[in-house]
CSV table of C-alpha atoms and ligand atoms in Angstrom, one decimal:
chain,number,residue,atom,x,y,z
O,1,UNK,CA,121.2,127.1,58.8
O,2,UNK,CA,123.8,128.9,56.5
O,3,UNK,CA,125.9,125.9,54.8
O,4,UNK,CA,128.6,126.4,52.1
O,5,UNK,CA,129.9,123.4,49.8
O,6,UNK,CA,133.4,123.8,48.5
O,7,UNK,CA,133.1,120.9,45.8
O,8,UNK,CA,130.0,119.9,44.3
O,9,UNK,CA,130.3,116.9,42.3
O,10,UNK,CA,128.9,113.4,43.0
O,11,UNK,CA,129.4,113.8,46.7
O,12,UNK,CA,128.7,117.4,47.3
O,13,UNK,CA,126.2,118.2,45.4
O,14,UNK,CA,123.0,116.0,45.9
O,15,UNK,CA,124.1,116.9,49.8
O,16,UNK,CA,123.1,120.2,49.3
O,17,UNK,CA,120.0,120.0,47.1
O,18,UNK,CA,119.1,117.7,49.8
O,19,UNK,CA,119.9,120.0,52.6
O,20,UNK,CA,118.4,123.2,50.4
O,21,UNK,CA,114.9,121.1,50.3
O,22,UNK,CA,115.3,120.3,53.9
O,23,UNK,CA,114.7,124.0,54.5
O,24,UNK,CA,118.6,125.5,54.9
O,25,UNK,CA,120.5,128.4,52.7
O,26,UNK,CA,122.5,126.6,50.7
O,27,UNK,CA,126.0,128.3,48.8
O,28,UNK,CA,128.0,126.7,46.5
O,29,UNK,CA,131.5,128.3,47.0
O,30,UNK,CA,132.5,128.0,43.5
O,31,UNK,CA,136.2,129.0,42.2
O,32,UNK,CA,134.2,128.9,38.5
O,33,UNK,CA,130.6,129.7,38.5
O,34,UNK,CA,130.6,128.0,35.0
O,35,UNK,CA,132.6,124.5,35.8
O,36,UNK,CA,130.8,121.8,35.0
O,37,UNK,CA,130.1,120.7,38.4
O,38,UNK,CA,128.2,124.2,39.6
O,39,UNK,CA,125.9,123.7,36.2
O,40,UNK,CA,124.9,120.2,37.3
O,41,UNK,CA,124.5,121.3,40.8
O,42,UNK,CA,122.0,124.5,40.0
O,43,UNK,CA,120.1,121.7,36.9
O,44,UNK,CA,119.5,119.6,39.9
O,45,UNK,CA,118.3,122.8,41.9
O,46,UNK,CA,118.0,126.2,41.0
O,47,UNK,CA,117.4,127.2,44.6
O,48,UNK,CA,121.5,126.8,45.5
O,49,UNK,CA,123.0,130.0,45.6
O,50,UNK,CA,126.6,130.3,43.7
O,51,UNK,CA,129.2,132.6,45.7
O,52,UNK,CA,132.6,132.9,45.3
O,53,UNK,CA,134.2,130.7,48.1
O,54,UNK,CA,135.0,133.3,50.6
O,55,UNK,CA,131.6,135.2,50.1
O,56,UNK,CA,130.3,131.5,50.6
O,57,UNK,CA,132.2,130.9,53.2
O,58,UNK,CA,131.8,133.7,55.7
O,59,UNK,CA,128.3,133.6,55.4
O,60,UNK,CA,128.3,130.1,56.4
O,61,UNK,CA,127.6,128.6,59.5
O,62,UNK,CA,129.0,125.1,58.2
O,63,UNK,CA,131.2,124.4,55.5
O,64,UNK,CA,131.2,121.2,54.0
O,65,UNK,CA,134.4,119.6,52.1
O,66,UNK,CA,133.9,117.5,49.0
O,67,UNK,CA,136.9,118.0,46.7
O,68,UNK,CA,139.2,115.3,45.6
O,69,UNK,CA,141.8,114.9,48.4
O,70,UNK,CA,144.2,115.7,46.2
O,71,UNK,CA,143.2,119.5,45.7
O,72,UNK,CA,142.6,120.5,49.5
O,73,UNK,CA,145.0,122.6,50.4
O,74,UNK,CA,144.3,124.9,47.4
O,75,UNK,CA,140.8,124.8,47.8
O,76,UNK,CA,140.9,125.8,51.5
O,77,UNK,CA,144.0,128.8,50.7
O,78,UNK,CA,143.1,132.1,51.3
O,79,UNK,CA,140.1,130.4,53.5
O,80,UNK,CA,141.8,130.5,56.5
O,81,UNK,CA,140.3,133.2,58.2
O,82,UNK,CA,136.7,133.1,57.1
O,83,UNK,CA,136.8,129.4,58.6
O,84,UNK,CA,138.2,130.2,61.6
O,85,UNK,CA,135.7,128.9,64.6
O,86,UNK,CA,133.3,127.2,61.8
O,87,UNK,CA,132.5,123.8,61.6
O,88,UNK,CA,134.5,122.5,58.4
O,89,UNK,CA,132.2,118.9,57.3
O,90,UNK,CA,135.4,116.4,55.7
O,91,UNK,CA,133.8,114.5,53.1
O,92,UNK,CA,137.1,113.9,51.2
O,93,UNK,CA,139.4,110.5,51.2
O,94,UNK,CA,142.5,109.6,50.3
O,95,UNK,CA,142.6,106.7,48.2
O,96,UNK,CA,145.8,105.5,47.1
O,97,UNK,CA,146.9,103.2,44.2
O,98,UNK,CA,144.9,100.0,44.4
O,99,UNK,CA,142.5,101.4,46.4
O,100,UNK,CA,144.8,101.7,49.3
O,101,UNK,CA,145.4,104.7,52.2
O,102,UNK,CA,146.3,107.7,50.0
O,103,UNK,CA,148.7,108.5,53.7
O,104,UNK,CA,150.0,105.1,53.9
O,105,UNK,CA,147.8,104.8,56.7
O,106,UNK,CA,150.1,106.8,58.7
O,107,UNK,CA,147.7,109.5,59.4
O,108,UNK,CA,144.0,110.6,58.6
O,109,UNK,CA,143.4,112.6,55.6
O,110,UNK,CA,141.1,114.7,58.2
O,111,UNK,CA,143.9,114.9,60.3
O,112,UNK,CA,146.2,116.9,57.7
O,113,UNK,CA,143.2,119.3,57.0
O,114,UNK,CA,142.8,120.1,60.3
O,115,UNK,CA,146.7,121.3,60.3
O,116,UNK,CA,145.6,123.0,57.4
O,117,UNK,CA,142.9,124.9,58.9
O,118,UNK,CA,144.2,124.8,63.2
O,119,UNK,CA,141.3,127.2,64.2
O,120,UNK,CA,138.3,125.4,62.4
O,121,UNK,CA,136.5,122.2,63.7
O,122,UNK,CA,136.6,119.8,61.7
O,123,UNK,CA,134.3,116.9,61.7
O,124,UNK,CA,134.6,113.8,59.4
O,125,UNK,CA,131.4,112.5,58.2
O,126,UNK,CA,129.5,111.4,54.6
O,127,UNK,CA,132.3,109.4,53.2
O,128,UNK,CA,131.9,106.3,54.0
O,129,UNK,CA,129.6,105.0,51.2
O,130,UNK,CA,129.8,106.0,47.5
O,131,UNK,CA,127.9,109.0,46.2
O,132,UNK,CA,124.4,106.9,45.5
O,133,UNK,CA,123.6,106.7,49.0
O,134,UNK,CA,124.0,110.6,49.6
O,135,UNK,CA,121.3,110.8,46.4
O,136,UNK,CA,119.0,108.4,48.2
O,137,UNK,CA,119.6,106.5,51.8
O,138,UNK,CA,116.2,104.9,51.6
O,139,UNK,CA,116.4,101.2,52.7
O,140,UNK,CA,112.8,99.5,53.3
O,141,UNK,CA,112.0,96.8,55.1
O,142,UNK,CA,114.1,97.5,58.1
O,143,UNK,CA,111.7,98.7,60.8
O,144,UNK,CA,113.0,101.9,62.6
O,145,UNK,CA,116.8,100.9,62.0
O,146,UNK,CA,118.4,103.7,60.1
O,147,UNK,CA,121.4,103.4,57.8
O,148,UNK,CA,124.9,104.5,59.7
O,149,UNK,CA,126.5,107.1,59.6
O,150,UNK,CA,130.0,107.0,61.5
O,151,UNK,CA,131.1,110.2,62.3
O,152,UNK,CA,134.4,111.6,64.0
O,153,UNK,CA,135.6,114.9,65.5
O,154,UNK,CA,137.5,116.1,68.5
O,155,UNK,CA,135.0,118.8,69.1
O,156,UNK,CA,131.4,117.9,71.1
O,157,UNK,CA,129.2,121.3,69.5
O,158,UNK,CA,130.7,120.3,65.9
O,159,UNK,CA,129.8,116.9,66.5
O,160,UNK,CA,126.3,117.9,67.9
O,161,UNK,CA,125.9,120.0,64.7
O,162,UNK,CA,126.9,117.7,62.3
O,163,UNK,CA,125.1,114.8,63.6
O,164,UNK,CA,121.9,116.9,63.6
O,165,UNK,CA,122.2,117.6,59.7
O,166,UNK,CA,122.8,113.4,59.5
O,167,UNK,CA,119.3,112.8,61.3
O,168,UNK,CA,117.5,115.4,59.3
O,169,UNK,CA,118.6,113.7,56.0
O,170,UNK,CA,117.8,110.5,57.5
O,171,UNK,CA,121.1,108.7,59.1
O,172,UNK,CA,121.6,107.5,62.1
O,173,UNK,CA,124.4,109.4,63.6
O,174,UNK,CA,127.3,107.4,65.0
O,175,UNK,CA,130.1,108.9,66.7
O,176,UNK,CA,133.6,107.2,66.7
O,177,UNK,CA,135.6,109.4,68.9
O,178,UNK,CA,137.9,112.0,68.1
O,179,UNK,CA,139.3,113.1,64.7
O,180,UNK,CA,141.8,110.5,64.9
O,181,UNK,CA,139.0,108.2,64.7
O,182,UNK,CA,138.5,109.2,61.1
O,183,UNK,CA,141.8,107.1,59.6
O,184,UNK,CA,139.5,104.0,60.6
O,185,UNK,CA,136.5,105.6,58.8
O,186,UNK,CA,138.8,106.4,55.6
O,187,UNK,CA,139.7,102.3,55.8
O,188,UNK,CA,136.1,101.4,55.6
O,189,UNK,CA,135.7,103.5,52.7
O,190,UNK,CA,138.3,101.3,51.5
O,191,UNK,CA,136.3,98.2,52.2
O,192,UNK,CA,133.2,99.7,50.9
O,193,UNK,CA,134.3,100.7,47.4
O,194,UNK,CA,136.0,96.8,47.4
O,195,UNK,CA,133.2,95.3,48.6
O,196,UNK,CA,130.8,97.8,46.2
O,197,UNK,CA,132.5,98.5,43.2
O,198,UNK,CA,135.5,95.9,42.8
O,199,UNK,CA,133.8,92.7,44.0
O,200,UNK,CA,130.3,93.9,42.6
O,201,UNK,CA,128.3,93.6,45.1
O,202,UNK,CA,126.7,97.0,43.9
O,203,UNK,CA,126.4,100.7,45.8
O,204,UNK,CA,123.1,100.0,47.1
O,205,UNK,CA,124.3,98.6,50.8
O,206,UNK,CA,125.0,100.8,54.1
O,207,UNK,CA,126.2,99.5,57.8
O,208,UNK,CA,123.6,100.1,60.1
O,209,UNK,CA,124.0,100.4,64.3
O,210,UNK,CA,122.6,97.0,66.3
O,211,UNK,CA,123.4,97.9,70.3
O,212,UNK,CA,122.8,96.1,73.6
T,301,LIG,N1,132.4,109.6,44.6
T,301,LIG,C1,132.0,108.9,45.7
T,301,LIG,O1,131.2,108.0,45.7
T,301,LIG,C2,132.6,109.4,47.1
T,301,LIG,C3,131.9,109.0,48.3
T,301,LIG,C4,132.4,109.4,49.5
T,301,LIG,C5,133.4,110.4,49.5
T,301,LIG,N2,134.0,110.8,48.3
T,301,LIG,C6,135.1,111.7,48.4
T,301,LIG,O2,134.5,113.0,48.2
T,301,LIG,C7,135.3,113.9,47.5
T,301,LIG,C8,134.6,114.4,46.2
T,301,LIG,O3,134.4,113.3,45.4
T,301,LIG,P1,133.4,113.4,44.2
T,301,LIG,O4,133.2,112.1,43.6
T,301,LIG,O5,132.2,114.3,44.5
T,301,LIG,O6,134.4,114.3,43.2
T,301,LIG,P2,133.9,115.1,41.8
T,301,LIG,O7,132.6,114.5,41.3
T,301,LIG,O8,135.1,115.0,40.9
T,301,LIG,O9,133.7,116.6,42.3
T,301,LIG,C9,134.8,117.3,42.8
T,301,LIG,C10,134.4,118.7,43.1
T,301,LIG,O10,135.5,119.4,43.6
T,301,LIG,C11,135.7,120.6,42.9
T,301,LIG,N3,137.1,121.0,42.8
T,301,LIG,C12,138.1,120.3,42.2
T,301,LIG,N4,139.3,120.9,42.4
T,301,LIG,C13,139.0,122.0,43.2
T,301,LIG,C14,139.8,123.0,43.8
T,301,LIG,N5,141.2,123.1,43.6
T,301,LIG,N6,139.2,124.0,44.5
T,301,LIG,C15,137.9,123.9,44.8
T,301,LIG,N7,137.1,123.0,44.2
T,301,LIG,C16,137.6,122.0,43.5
T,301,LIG,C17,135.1,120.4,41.5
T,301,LIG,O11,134.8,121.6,40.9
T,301,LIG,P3,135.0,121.9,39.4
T,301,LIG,O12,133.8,121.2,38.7
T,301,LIG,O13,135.0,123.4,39.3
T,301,LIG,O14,136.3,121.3,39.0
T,301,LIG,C18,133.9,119.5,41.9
T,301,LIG,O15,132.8,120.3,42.2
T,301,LIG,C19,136.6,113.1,47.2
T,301,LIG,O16,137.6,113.4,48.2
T,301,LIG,C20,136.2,111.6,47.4
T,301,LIG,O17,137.2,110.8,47.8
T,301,LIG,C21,133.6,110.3,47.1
């Protein structure tokens, strides 16, 4: 598969030397192919292709999303097009002052970037644990459980798509539901960067799936 990252720091880019090694084309779609961020990426693997974001992004059959919330909509301008139809992967949050809703909770930050972006599909999925579990999701011990990981989209073949990159890097893919679904995703964030980095318990736990 063809997959463009827009954003490839902590989150984005040990996703994509992970998904390059699994055997996909991998782009970064880089505003500055000297930022910081794209020289990291290409140390940790040489194999990632840099591409300006549109040449990234119309070659792409997926696009994942990993900038700061903050910078969305002027990551995905002049985008619009190239997206249309494509499945757009929301990694992003919005965290707020004291680690609250950066929307008030009034609406998903996947939400908005779907208005952003009407003709893509838009699929919220890897943000629901801090960056060291998209480095290494390993947890021993526990039989064939997997770790979790919740996903949320209002369309089926996106969903199907995305949930089929999560099994190939070793998640078990959970779906929530529509997009809307993803404001309760962006909470747990909340409670897993509380539970993780504020209370200490440390980034090495994931939610896994028991179901009768
Ligand atoms: N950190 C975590 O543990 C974690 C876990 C789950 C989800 N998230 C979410 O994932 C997202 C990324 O977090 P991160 O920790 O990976 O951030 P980060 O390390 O700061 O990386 C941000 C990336 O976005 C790029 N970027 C910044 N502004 C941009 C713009 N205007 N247009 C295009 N690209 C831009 C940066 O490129 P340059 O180097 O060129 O500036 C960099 O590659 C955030 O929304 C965060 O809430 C984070």
């Amino acid at each position: 598969m063809n997959i463009a990252f827009i954003g490839v720091g902590n989150v984005g880019a040990p996703l994509a030397d992970r998904l390059q090694k699994l055997g996909h084309q991998v782009a970064i779609a880089a505003r500055d192919s000297q930022s910081k961020s794209v020289k990291e990426a290409l140390a940790r693997n040489p194999a990632l292709v840099v591409q300006s974001p549109i040449a990234a992004v119309s070659s792409a059959d997926i696009v994942f999303l990993a900038t700061p919330f903050n910078v969305v909509e002027s990551a995905l301008s002049n985008l619009n097009s190239a997206l249309d139809g494509k499945v757009l992967v929301d990694c992003t949050n919005p965290v707020g002052a004291n680690l609250t809703h950066g929307l008030e909770s009034k609406i998903s930050g996947s939400e908005t970037i779907q208005q952003l972006v009407p003709n893509t599909l838009v699929v919220k999925a890897f943000t629901i644990y801090g960056f060291e579990n998209f480095e290494d999701n390993t947890y021993p011990g526990y039989g064939d459980l997997k770790p979790a990981m919740l996903i949320a989209g209002s369309d089926r073949n996106a969903k199907d798509l995305v949930a089929e990159l999560c099994r190939q890097l070793a998640w078990e893919p959970i779906d929530t539901g529509n997009l809307a679904m993803s404001l309760h995703l962006e909470h747990m964030t909340l409670l897993w960067i509380n539970m993780a980095r504020v209370q200490g318990r440390g980034a090495g736990f994931v939610w896994a799936m028991l179901q009768r």
